[in-house]
Amino acid sequence: MFTIPLVNPLLRMALRIISIVVFILTLISAYGGKCNPEYLTIPAVLCLGFPYFVILTALLSLAWILMHRLFFSLLGVLTLLACAAPMSVAVPFKFSKTASPGEQTFKIISWNVLHTDDVRKPDAPTNRAVEYMVNSGADVICLAEMNNFSPAELKKASPALIDSLIRKYPFRAGLSSTDIKILSKYPVDRSGLSLVNDGGHHRFDFFKVNFPNGKILNVGMVHLYSYDLSEEERQVVKEMKSVNGAKSSVKELKGTILSKLRNAFRRRAENARDLRAAIDSIRPNAPLIICGDFNDVPASWAYNIIKGEDMRDAYAETNFGPTFTYNLHAFYFHIDQMLYRGNLEALSLKVGKINTSDHYPLVGEFAFTK
């Protein structure tokens, strides 16, 4: 009975320690994208979880406010204020817009389609990914991990469904030797800007879509270097549920996983610099969208290089709160992006409700402003 009065002080002490650790991790994750991952890997890893650290910081701050503890309440609020800039892209507070009268609008989808495999319903009687594209109403569909629309890739897609896809999108472009493709209702051609020097892989490809009324849209479809983790290594996060599992996972993280992460961040930094050089070669006021599988989150090092000072983030400008686009292995991260510049305005950007791939599609609506 004499230990009962000590419970609250002990809990408060534990909460103080947890709060300080979370606040520090939130700050590191917020600005991890300012640290070159070729030299410092841990800040880049923490940057992946920045939205989750923000949520934890907000909850802890609220708890301290409810307990009338001014110091830790203020510390939590100041932490969030210090993270305002990276929060503006990772945890935005905006809403979708409507086009001005007379503006020409279009819908564009960006999707790592995983060769239209169905990871959730492998026994589905039809090809749900192709059905989604046919029924999407998009004007342009940009695809990663799509080679040549062969029967091997369009598994379970009936001839009628494939015919519907061709009729909806009679124009397509992309080299047969790469996994980056574009489908369009309007004439489209490759513009010749691409990266092929990363182990023989195309990390991005650029296209020109000729819309009605003489509007030309430049599109850069991206598939940057992945983390290259095996299925066993991807299970490490899921196994951190017990003390023994956590110890094993930390040991694994310090070994091969951290090494692979370091290499992935380094390779993506190289990809990002090449992509940024391609962006800089395009006329500044020309309508341009850079979209696809960045394999990295908003405010990361690669994202910051690509975005530069002139690109705008369609998600950050039209949404409220964080999201995620990768949906397997408990890696719920926002690693697919859609950036733009030139005579365009983002009206909305939604995460598509189709779970055939390990990535959700991004569905953007834009308006030509001139």
mmCIF file of C-alpha atoms in Angstrom:
data_model
loop_
_atom_site.group_PDB
_atom_site.id
_atom_site.type_symbol
_atom_site.label_atom_id
_atom_site.label_comp_id
_atom_site.label_asym_id
_atom_site.label_seq_id
_atom_site.Cartn_x
_atom_site.Cartn_y
_atom_site.Cartn_z
ATOM 1 C CA MET A 1 0.000 0.000 0.000
ATOM 2 C CA PHE A 2 2.970 2.316 0.484
ATOM 3 C CA THR A 3 4.041 1.964 -3.163
ATOM 4 C CA ILE A 4 0.777 3.219 -4.651
ATOM 5 C CA PRO A 5 1.646 6.938 -4.294
ATOM 6 C CA LEU A 6 4.824 6.256 -6.306
ATOM 7 C CA VAL A 7 2.936 5.000 -9.369
ATOM 8 C CA ASN A 8 2.007 8.397 -10.786
ATOM 9 C CA PRO A 9 5.490 9.912 -10.289
ATOM 10 C CA LEU A 10 7.073 6.850 -11.920
ATOM 11 C CA LEU A 11 4.683 7.018 -14.849
ATOM 12 C CA ARG A 12 5.350 10.717 -15.283
ATOM 13 C CA MET A 13 9.101 10.095 -15.214
ATOM 14 C CA ALA A 14 8.746 7.405 -17.891
ATOM 15 C CA LEU A 15 6.552 9.729 -19.938
ATOM 16 C CA ARG A 16 9.143 12.507 -19.629
ATOM 17 C CA ILE A 17 11.886 10.221 -20.930
ATOM 18 C CA ILE A 18 9.695 8.925 -23.758
ATOM 19 C CA SER A 19 8.672 12.475 -24.675
ATOM 20 C CA ILE A 20 12.242 13.749 -24.845
ATOM 21 C CA VAL A 21 13.301 10.800 -27.018
ATOM 22 C CA VAL A 22 10.305 11.212 -29.360
ATOM 23 C CA PHE A 23 10.783 14.988 -29.644
ATOM 24 C CA ILE A 24 14.454 14.516 -30.557
ATOM 25 C CA LEU A 25 13.656 11.781 -33.095
ATOM 26 C CA THR A 26 10.944 13.985 -34.601
ATOM 27 C CA LEU A 27 13.435 16.801 -35.155
ATOM 28 C CA ILE A 28 16.043 14.451 -36.639
ATOM 29 C CA SER A 29 13.476 12.818 -38.934
ATOM 30 C CA ALA A 30 12.139 16.230 -39.997
ATOM 31 C CA TYR A 31 15.531 17.390 -41.206
ATOM 32 C CA GLY A 32 17.018 14.017 -42.131
ATOM 33 C CA GLY A 33 16.525 15.045 -45.750
ATOM 34 C CA LYS A 34 19.061 17.833 -45.259
ATOM 35 C CA CYS A 35 21.790 15.300 -44.454
ATOM 36 C CA ASN A 36 23.532 13.665 -47.382
ATOM 37 C CA PRO A 37 22.744 9.929 -46.947
ATOM 38 C CA GLU A 38 26.010 9.059 -48.646
ATOM 39 C CA TYR A 39 27.645 10.081 -45.364
ATOM 40 C CA LEU A 40 24.874 9.812 -42.736
ATOM 41 C CA THR A 41 22.359 7.001 -43.196
ATOM 42 C CA ILE A 42 20.407 7.023 -39.915
ATOM 43 C CA PRO A 43 18.813 10.494 -40.438
ATOM 44 C CA ALA A 44 17.641 9.339 -43.881
ATOM 45 C CA VAL A 45 16.113 6.200 -42.354
ATOM 46 C CA LEU A 46 14.351 8.243 -39.659
ATOM 47 C CA CYS A 47 13.048 10.609 -42.342
ATOM 48 C CA LEU A 48 10.914 7.735 -43.663
ATOM 49 C CA GLY A 49 8.939 7.747 -40.421
ATOM 50 C CA PHE A 50 8.605 11.517 -40.033
ATOM 51 C CA PRO A 51 4.758 11.646 -40.257
ATOM 52 C CA TYR A 52 4.508 8.995 -37.542
ATOM 53 C CA PHE A 53 6.888 10.917 -35.278
ATOM 54 C CA VAL A 54 4.758 14.038 -35.830
ATOM 55 C CA ILE A 55 1.645 12.143 -34.736
ATOM 56 C CA LEU A 56 3.430 10.797 -31.639
ATOM 57 C CA THR A 57 4.699 14.278 -30.762
ATOM 58 C CA ALA A 58 1.207 15.736 -31.137
ATOM 59 C CA LEU A 59 -0.315 13.019 -28.920
ATOM 60 C CA LEU A 60 2.354 13.422 -26.244
ATOM 61 C CA SER A 61 1.945 17.204 -26.309
ATOM 62 C CA LEU A 62 -1.806 16.805 -25.874
ATOM 63 C CA ALA A 63 -1.243 14.426 -22.959
ATOM 64 C CA TRP A 64 1.020 16.962 -21.212
ATOM 65 C CA ILE A 65 -1.501 19.737 -21.840
ATOM 66 C CA LEU A 66 -4.263 17.641 -20.268
ATOM 67 C CA MET A 67 -1.992 16.999 -17.272
ATOM 68 C CA HIS A 68 -1.316 20.755 -16.995
ATOM 69 C CA ARG A 69 2.446 20.308 -17.323
ATOM 70 C CA LEU A 70 3.541 23.552 -18.955
ATOM 71 C CA PHE A 71 7.194 22.731 -19.667
ATOM 72 C CA PHE A 72 6.649 19.512 -21.640
ATOM 73 C CA SER A 73 3.508 20.904 -23.288
ATOM 74 C CA LEU A 74 5.540 23.849 -24.537
ATOM 75 C CA LEU A 75 8.436 21.595 -25.544
ATOM 76 C CA GLY A 76 6.127 19.465 -27.683
ATOM 77 C CA VAL A 77 4.491 22.470 -29.334
ATOM 78 C CA LEU A 78 7.887 24.038 -30.052
ATOM 79 C CA THR A 79 9.039 20.753 -31.606
ATOM 80 C CA LEU A 80 6.081 20.803 -33.982
ATOM 81 C CA LEU A 81 6.656 24.464 -34.830
ATOM 82 C CA ALA A 82 10.318 23.732 -35.558
ATOM 83 C CA CYS A 83 9.153 21.053 -38.017
ATOM 84 C CA ALA A 84 6.720 23.343 -39.851
ATOM 85 C CA ALA A 85 8.643 23.416 -43.146
ATOM 86 C CA PRO A 86 8.994 19.635 -43.654
ATOM 87 C CA MET A 87 5.472 19.148 -42.269
ATOM 88 C CA SER A 88 4.131 21.332 -45.088
ATOM 89 C CA VAL A 89 4.980 18.567 -47.591
ATOM 90 C CA ALA A 90 4.746 15.415 -45.447
ATOM 91 C CA VAL A 91 1.773 16.374 -43.251
ATOM 92 C CA PRO A 92 0.044 19.149 -45.219
ATOM 93 C CA PHE A 93 -3.002 21.158 -44.188
ATOM 94 C CA LYS A 94 -4.549 21.990 -47.550
ATOM 95 C CA PHE A 95 -7.663 21.016 -49.492
ATOM 96 C CA SER A 96 -8.552 20.185 -53.089
ATOM 97 C CA LYS A 97 -9.462 22.995 -55.479
ATOM 98 C CA THR A 98 -11.786 23.607 -58.410
ATOM 99 C CA ALA A 99 -10.735 24.866 -61.810
ATOM 100 C CA SER A 100 -11.477 28.432 -62.817
ATOM 101 C CA PRO A 101 -14.149 28.898 -65.496
ATOM 102 C CA GLY A 102 -12.802 28.131 -68.949
ATOM 103 C CA GLU A 103 -9.662 26.329 -67.780
ATOM 104 C CA GLN A 104 -8.790 23.108 -69.586
ATOM 105 C CA THR A 105 -8.402 20.238 -67.111
ATOM 106 C CA PHE A 106 -7.058 16.701 -67.287
ATOM 107 C CA LYS A 107 -6.593 13.623 -65.105
ATOM 108 C CA ILE A 108 -3.283 11.777 -64.850
ATOM 109 C CA ILE A 109 -2.466 8.513 -63.055
ATOM 110 C CA SER A 110 0.986 7.467 -61.881
ATOM 111 C CA TRP A 111 1.338 3.848 -60.790
ATOM 112 C CA ASN A 112 3.979 1.215 -60.134
ATOM 113 C CA VAL A 113 1.693 -1.482 -61.473
ATOM 114 C CA LEU A 114 3.926 -4.506 -60.665
ATOM 115 C CA HIS A 115 3.359 -5.980 -64.143
ATOM 116 C CA THR A 116 -0.398 -6.061 -63.255
ATOM 117 C CA ASP A 117 0.200 -8.910 -60.784
ATOM 118 C CA ASP A 118 -2.447 -9.165 -58.076
ATOM 119 C CA VAL A 119 -0.680 -9.554 -54.724
ATOM 120 C CA ARG A 120 -3.916 -9.404 -52.702
ATOM 121 C CA LYS A 121 -6.172 -11.608 -54.827
ATOM 122 C CA PRO A 122 -3.958 -13.875 -56.945
ATOM 123 C CA ASP A 123 -6.947 -16.108 -57.662
ATOM 124 C CA ALA A 124 -9.164 -13.289 -58.929
ATOM 125 C CA PRO A 125 -10.944 -14.359 -62.128
ATOM 126 C CA THR A 126 -9.943 -11.217 -64.031
ATOM 127 C CA ASN A 127 -7.115 -8.695 -64.198
ATOM 128 C CA ARG A 128 -8.184 -6.076 -61.660
ATOM 129 C CA ALA A 129 -5.323 -3.709 -62.538
ATOM 130 C CA VAL A 130 -6.328 -3.507 -66.204
ATOM 131 C CA GLU A 131 -9.982 -3.092 -65.196
ATOM 132 C CA TYR A 132 -8.971 -0.190 -62.965
ATOM 133 C CA MET A 133 -7.126 1.526 -65.816
ATOM 134 C CA VAL A 134 -10.016 1.045 -68.242
ATOM 135 C CA ASN A 135 -12.525 2.492 -65.766
ATOM 136 C CA SER A 136 -10.278 5.235 -64.352
ATOM 137 C CA GLY A 137 -11.390 8.053 -66.633
ATOM 138 C CA ALA A 138 -7.782 9.265 -66.779
ATOM 139 C CA ASP A 139 -6.438 11.104 -69.801
ATOM 140 C CA VAL A 140 -2.880 9.887 -69.206
ATOM 141 C CA ILE A 141 -1.633 6.809 -67.323
ATOM 142 C CA CYS A 142 2.064 6.566 -66.408
ATOM 143 C CA LEU A 143 3.259 3.096 -65.440
ATOM 144 C CA ALA A 144 6.357 1.672 -63.790
ATOM 145 C CA GLU A 145 7.156 -2.048 -63.785
ATOM 146 C CA MET A 146 5.312 -2.519 -67.065
ATOM 147 C CA ASN A 147 7.416 -3.983 -69.860
ATOM 148 C CA ASN A 148 5.496 -4.546 -73.080
ATOM 149 C CA PHE A 149 1.811 -5.318 -72.356
ATOM 150 C CA SER A 150 2.404 -8.945 -73.316
ATOM 151 C CA PRO A 151 -0.047 -11.733 -72.376
ATOM 152 C CA ALA A 152 2.418 -12.713 -69.630
ATOM 153 C CA GLU A 153 1.955 -9.275 -68.037
ATOM 154 C CA LEU A 154 -1.758 -8.952 -68.711
ATOM 155 C CA LYS A 155 -2.600 -12.228 -67.023
ATOM 156 C CA LYS A 156 -6.338 -13.036 -66.837
ATOM 157 C CA ALA A 157 -7.208 -9.990 -68.929
ATOM 158 C CA SER A 158 -9.814 -11.118 -71.444
ATOM 159 C CA PRO A 159 -9.495 -10.109 -75.115
ATOM 160 C CA ALA A 160 -12.493 -7.821 -74.609
ATOM 161 C CA LEU A 161 -10.817 -6.111 -71.634
ATOM 162 C CA ILE A 162 -7.553 -5.631 -73.547
ATOM 163 C CA ASP A 163 -9.522 -4.266 -76.498
ATOM 164 C CA SER A 164 -11.225 -1.790 -74.150
ATOM 165 C CA LEU A 165 -7.827 -0.645 -72.865
ATOM 166 C CA ILE A 166 -6.556 -0.120 -76.415
ATOM 167 C CA ARG A 167 -9.687 1.779 -77.450
ATOM 168 C CA LYS A 168 -9.572 3.993 -74.356
ATOM 169 C CA TYR A 169 -5.844 4.654 -74.751
ATOM 170 C CA PRO A 170 -4.894 4.356 -78.421
ATOM 171 C CA PHE A 171 -1.554 6.109 -77.883
ATOM 172 C CA ARG A 172 1.331 4.639 -75.913
ATOM 173 C CA ALA A 173 5.054 5.259 -75.638
ATOM 174 C CA GLY A 174 8.095 3.806 -73.934
ATOM 175 C CA LEU A 175 11.035 1.691 -75.004
ATOM 176 C CA SER A 176 10.342 -2.037 -75.199
ATOM 177 C CA SER A 177 13.556 -2.651 -73.248
ATOM 178 C CA THR A 178 12.406 -0.679 -70.187
ATOM 179 C CA ASP A 179 9.654 -0.978 -67.575
ATOM 180 C CA ILE A 180 8.449 2.643 -67.880
ATOM 181 C CA LYS A 181 5.431 3.182 -70.131
ATOM 182 C CA ILE A 182 2.752 5.787 -70.774
ATOM 183 C CA LEU A 183 -0.808 5.374 -72.065
ATOM 184 C CA SER A 184 -2.726 8.354 -73.405
ATOM 185 C CA LYS A 185 -5.988 9.369 -75.011
ATOM 186 C CA TYR A 186 -3.960 11.863 -77.039
ATOM 187 C CA PRO A 187 -0.805 11.602 -79.180
ATOM 188 C CA VAL A 188 2.308 11.007 -77.078
ATOM 189 C CA ASP A 189 5.997 10.588 -77.881
ATOM 190 C CA ARG A 190 9.220 10.106 -75.968
ATOM 191 C CA SER A 191 11.168 13.337 -75.675
ATOM 192 C CA GLY A 192 14.574 11.667 -75.480
ATOM 193 C CA LEU A 193 15.416 12.552 -71.869
ATOM 194 C CA SER A 194 16.085 9.348 -69.950
ATOM 195 C CA LEU A 195 18.540 7.724 -67.568
ATOM 196 C CA VAL A 196 19.950 4.330 -68.494
ATOM 197 C CA ASN A 197 23.322 4.329 -66.742
ATOM 198 C CA ASP A 198 22.148 2.762 -63.472
ATOM 199 C CA GLY A 199 22.973 -0.895 -63.935
ATOM 200 C CA GLY A 200 21.241 -0.901 -67.306
ATOM 201 C CA HIS A 201 17.939 0.245 -65.779
ATOM 202 C CA HIS A 202 15.890 3.232 -66.907
ATOM 203 C CA ARG A 203 15.286 5.307 -63.782
ATOM 204 C CA PHE A 204 13.173 7.873 -65.614
ATOM 205 C CA ASP A 205 11.834 8.653 -69.060
ATOM 206 C CA PHE A 206 10.275 11.848 -70.442
ATOM 207 C CA PHE A 207 7.294 12.169 -72.759
ATOM 208 C CA LYS A 208 5.312 14.883 -74.541
ATOM 209 C CA VAL A 209 1.523 14.573 -74.576
ATOM 210 C CA ASN A 210 -0.304 16.647 -77.197
ATOM 211 C CA PHE A 211 -3.630 17.698 -75.694
ATOM 212 C CA PRO A 212 -6.434 19.393 -77.653
ATOM 213 C CA ASN A 213 -6.211 23.152 -78.245
ATOM 214 C CA GLY A 214 -2.468 22.962 -78.772
ATOM 215 C CA LYS A 215 -1.628 22.232 -75.124
ATOM 216 C CA ILE A 216 1.574 20.228 -74.664
ATOM 217 C CA LEU A 217 2.300 18.469 -71.381
ATOM 218 C CA ASN A 218 5.806 17.276 -70.516
ATOM 219 C CA VAL A 219 5.741 14.190 -68.296
ATOM 220 C CA GLY A 220 8.702 12.616 -66.536
ATOM 221 C CA MET A 221 7.870 9.126 -65.267
ATOM 222 C CA VAL A 222 10.197 7.982 -62.505
ATOM 223 C CA HIS A 223 11.262 4.673 -60.989
ATOM 224 C CA LEU A 224 14.237 5.424 -58.761
ATOM 225 C CA TYR A 225 16.524 2.848 -57.180
ATOM 226 C CA SER A 226 14.699 0.632 -54.691
ATOM 227 C CA TYR A 227 15.821 -0.585 -51.280
ATOM 228 C CA ASP A 228 16.588 -3.990 -52.801
ATOM 229 C CA LEU A 229 15.554 -5.856 -49.642
ATOM 230 C CA SER A 230 14.760 -9.550 -49.833
ATOM 231 C CA GLU A 231 11.417 -10.908 -48.654
ATOM 232 C CA GLU A 232 13.114 -12.188 -45.491
ATOM 233 C CA GLU A 233 14.647 -8.791 -44.764
ATOM 234 C CA ARG A 234 11.303 -7.068 -45.322
ATOM 235 C CA GLN A 235 9.851 -9.226 -42.560
ATOM 236 C CA VAL A 236 12.224 -7.722 -39.981
ATOM 237 C CA VAL A 237 9.776 -4.930 -39.105
ATOM 238 C CA LYS A 238 6.946 -7.394 -38.573
ATOM 239 C CA GLU A 239 9.091 -9.527 -36.280
ATOM 240 C CA MET A 240 9.762 -6.696 -33.809
ATOM 241 C CA LYS A 241 6.885 -7.775 -31.565
ATOM 242 C CA SER A 242 8.732 -9.534 -28.760
ATOM 243 C CA VAL A 243 11.964 -8.919 -26.881
ATOM 244 C CA ASN A 244 13.733 -11.743 -28.712
ATOM 245 C CA GLY A 245 12.274 -10.639 -32.037
ATOM 246 C CA ALA A 246 13.360 -7.056 -31.433
ATOM 247 C CA LYS A 247 16.901 -8.134 -30.518
ATOM 248 C CA SER A 248 17.136 -10.268 -33.644
ATOM 249 C CA SER A 249 15.706 -7.479 -35.805
ATOM 250 C CA VAL A 250 18.111 -4.864 -34.437
ATOM 251 C CA LYS A 251 21.020 -7.228 -35.080
ATOM 252 C CA GLU A 252 19.798 -7.766 -38.645
ATOM 253 C CA LEU A 253 19.279 -4.020 -39.113
ATOM 254 C CA LYS A 254 22.861 -3.315 -38.081
ATOM 255 C CA GLY A 255 24.056 -5.883 -40.592
ATOM 256 C CA THR A 256 22.928 -6.436 -44.151
ATOM 257 C CA ILE A 257 19.793 -4.272 -44.005
ATOM 258 C CA LEU A 258 21.576 -1.067 -42.999
ATOM 259 C CA SER A 259 24.194 -1.721 -45.658
ATOM 260 C CA LYS A 260 21.496 -2.116 -48.310
ATOM 261 C CA LEU A 261 19.691 1.001 -47.104
ATOM 262 C CA ARG A 262 22.921 2.997 -47.264
ATOM 263 C CA ASN A 263 23.547 1.806 -50.818
ATOM 264 C CA ALA A 264 19.941 2.553 -51.847
ATOM 265 C CA PHE A 265 20.066 6.111 -50.495
ATOM 266 C CA ARG A 266 23.389 6.680 -52.266
ATOM 267 C CA ARG A 267 22.134 5.325 -55.590
ATOM 268 C CA ARG A 268 18.904 7.327 -55.365
ATOM 269 C CA ALA A 269 20.900 10.484 -54.691
ATOM 270 C CA GLU A 270 22.728 9.847 -57.970
ATOM 271 C CA ASN A 271 19.415 9.189 -59.757
ATOM 272 C CA ALA A 272 17.983 12.401 -58.294
ATOM 273 C CA ARG A 273 20.883 14.521 -59.530
ATOM 274 C CA ASP A 274 20.520 13.091 -63.047
ATOM 275 C CA LEU A 275 16.762 13.669 -62.976
ATOM 276 C CA ARG A 276 17.206 17.231 -61.758
ATOM 277 C CA ALA A 277 19.607 17.911 -64.649
ATOM 278 C CA ALA A 278 16.950 16.645 -67.079
ATOM 279 C CA ILE A 279 14.322 18.891 -65.450
ATOM 280 C CA ASP A 280 16.624 21.898 -65.788
ATOM 281 C CA SER A 281 16.924 21.270 -69.535
ATOM 282 C CA ILE A 282 13.179 21.905 -70.014
ATOM 283 C CA ARG A 283 11.858 25.430 -70.535
ATOM 284 C CA PRO A 284 10.873 26.752 -67.051
ATOM 285 C CA ASN A 285 7.306 27.806 -67.875
ATOM 286 C CA ALA A 286 6.520 24.701 -69.960
ATOM 287 C CA PRO A 287 3.873 22.508 -68.271
ATOM 288 C CA LEU A 288 5.793 19.676 -66.599
ATOM 289 C CA ILE A 289 4.809 16.833 -64.281
ATOM 290 C CA ILE A 290 7.369 14.574 -62.591
ATOM 291 C CA CYS A 291 5.648 11.532 -61.145
ATOM 292 C CA GLY A 292 6.176 7.937 -60.196
ATOM 293 C CA ASP A 293 7.917 5.655 -57.761
ATOM 294 C CA PHE A 294 10.539 7.804 -56.035
ATOM 295 C CA ASN A 295 11.159 5.063 -53.454
ATOM 296 C CA ASP A 296 11.595 7.942 -51.020
ATOM 297 C CA VAL A 297 9.391 10.222 -48.974
ATOM 298 C CA PRO A 298 8.605 13.954 -49.028
ATOM 299 C CA ALA A 299 11.388 16.055 -47.467
ATOM 300 C CA SER A 300 13.978 13.314 -48.106
ATOM 301 C CA TRP A 301 17.366 14.057 -49.669
ATOM 302 C CA ALA A 302 16.401 12.715 -53.116
ATOM 303 C CA TYR A 303 13.006 14.453 -52.999
ATOM 304 C CA ASN A 304 14.614 17.788 -52.111
ATOM 305 C CA ILE A 305 17.104 17.517 -54.985
ATOM 306 C CA ILE A 306 14.363 16.737 -57.509
ATOM 307 C CA LYS A 307 11.929 19.333 -56.201
ATOM 308 C CA GLY A 308 14.522 22.090 -56.107
ATOM 309 C CA GLU A 309 13.191 25.617 -55.738
ATOM 310 C CA ASP A 310 10.787 25.537 -58.674
ATOM 311 C CA MET A 311 8.745 22.320 -58.464
ATOM 312 C CA ARG A 312 5.515 22.126 -56.473
ATOM 313 C CA ASP A 313 4.108 19.058 -54.751
ATOM 314 C CA ALA A 314 0.567 18.222 -55.901
ATOM 315 C CA TYR A 315 -0.175 16.189 -52.767
ATOM 316 C CA ALA A 316 1.076 18.872 -50.384
ATOM 317 C CA GLU A 317 -0.986 21.542 -52.135
ATOM 318 C CA THR A 318 -4.308 19.687 -52.186
ATOM 319 C CA ASN A 319 -4.503 17.390 -49.148
ATOM 320 C CA PHE A 320 -4.950 17.387 -45.391
ATOM 321 C CA GLY A 321 -2.727 15.093 -43.346
ATOM 322 C CA PRO A 322 -0.223 12.348 -44.212
ATOM 323 C CA THR A 323 -0.713 9.360 -46.483
ATOM 324 C CA PHE A 324 1.115 6.243 -47.644
ATOM 325 C CA THR A 325 1.430 4.692 -51.091
ATOM 326 C CA TYR A 326 3.422 1.516 -50.370
ATOM 327 C CA ASN A 327 1.170 -1.089 -48.810
ATOM 328 C CA LEU A 328 3.077 -4.295 -48.018
ATOM 329 C CA HIS A 329 5.401 -5.609 -45.283
ATOM 330 C CA ALA A 330 4.178 -2.948 -42.805
ATOM 331 C CA PHE A 331 6.269 -0.377 -44.717
ATOM 332 C CA TYR A 332 3.469 2.168 -44.892
ATOM 333 C CA PHE A 333 5.414 5.021 -46.454
ATOM 334 C CA HIS A 334 4.564 7.790 -48.920
ATOM 335 C CA ILE A 335 7.159 6.908 -51.570
ATOM 336 C CA ASP A 336 5.232 7.765 -54.754
ATOM 337 C CA GLN A 337 5.175 11.462 -55.659
ATOM 338 C CA MET A 338 3.733 13.891 -58.191
ATOM 339 C CA LEU A 339 5.570 17.196 -58.636
ATOM 340 C CA TYR A 340 4.835 19.877 -61.205
ATOM 341 C CA ARG A 341 5.763 23.320 -62.492
ATOM 342 C CA GLY A 342 4.983 25.665 -65.368
ATOM 343 C CA ASN A 343 1.541 26.774 -66.511
ATOM 344 C CA LEU A 344 -0.321 24.215 -64.422
ATOM 345 C CA GLU A 345 -2.336 24.157 -61.212
ATOM 346 C CA ALA A 346 -2.942 21.037 -59.129
ATOM 347 C CA LEU A 347 -6.635 20.645 -58.314
ATOM 348 C CA SER A 348 -6.469 17.360 -56.418
ATOM 349 C CA LEU A 349 -4.253 14.349 -55.848
ATOM 350 C CA LYS A 350 -5.757 11.192 -54.414
ATOM 351 C CA VAL A 351 -4.400 7.765 -53.577
ATOM 352 C CA GLY A 352 -6.248 5.253 -55.739
ATOM 353 C CA LYS A 353 -8.354 2.551 -54.105
ATOM 354 C CA ILE A 354 -6.880 -0.470 -55.862
ATOM 355 C CA ASN A 355 -4.575 -2.897 -54.068
ATOM 356 C CA THR A 356 -3.354 -5.264 -56.770
ATOM 357 C CA SER A 357 0.210 -3.917 -56.611
ATOM 358 C CA ASP A 358 2.452 -3.225 -53.632
ATOM 359 C CA HIS A 359 1.975 0.455 -54.547
ATOM 360 C CA TYR A 360 -1.261 2.392 -54.683
ATOM 361 C CA PRO A 361 -1.712 4.619 -57.748
ATOM 362 C CA LEU A 362 -1.700 8.407 -57.541
ATOM 363 C CA VAL A 363 -4.632 10.072 -59.310
ATOM 364 C CA GLY A 364 -4.046 13.735 -60.081
ATOM 365 C CA GLU A 365 -6.314 16.379 -61.560
ATOM 366 C CA PHE A 366 -4.727 19.476 -63.064
ATOM 367 C CA ALA A 367 -5.686 22.576 -64.988
ATOM 368 C CA PHE A 368 -3.728 24.359 -67.688
ATOM 369 C CA THR A 369 -3.531 27.954 -66.493
ATOM 370 C CA LYS A 370 -2.606 29.542 -69.838
#
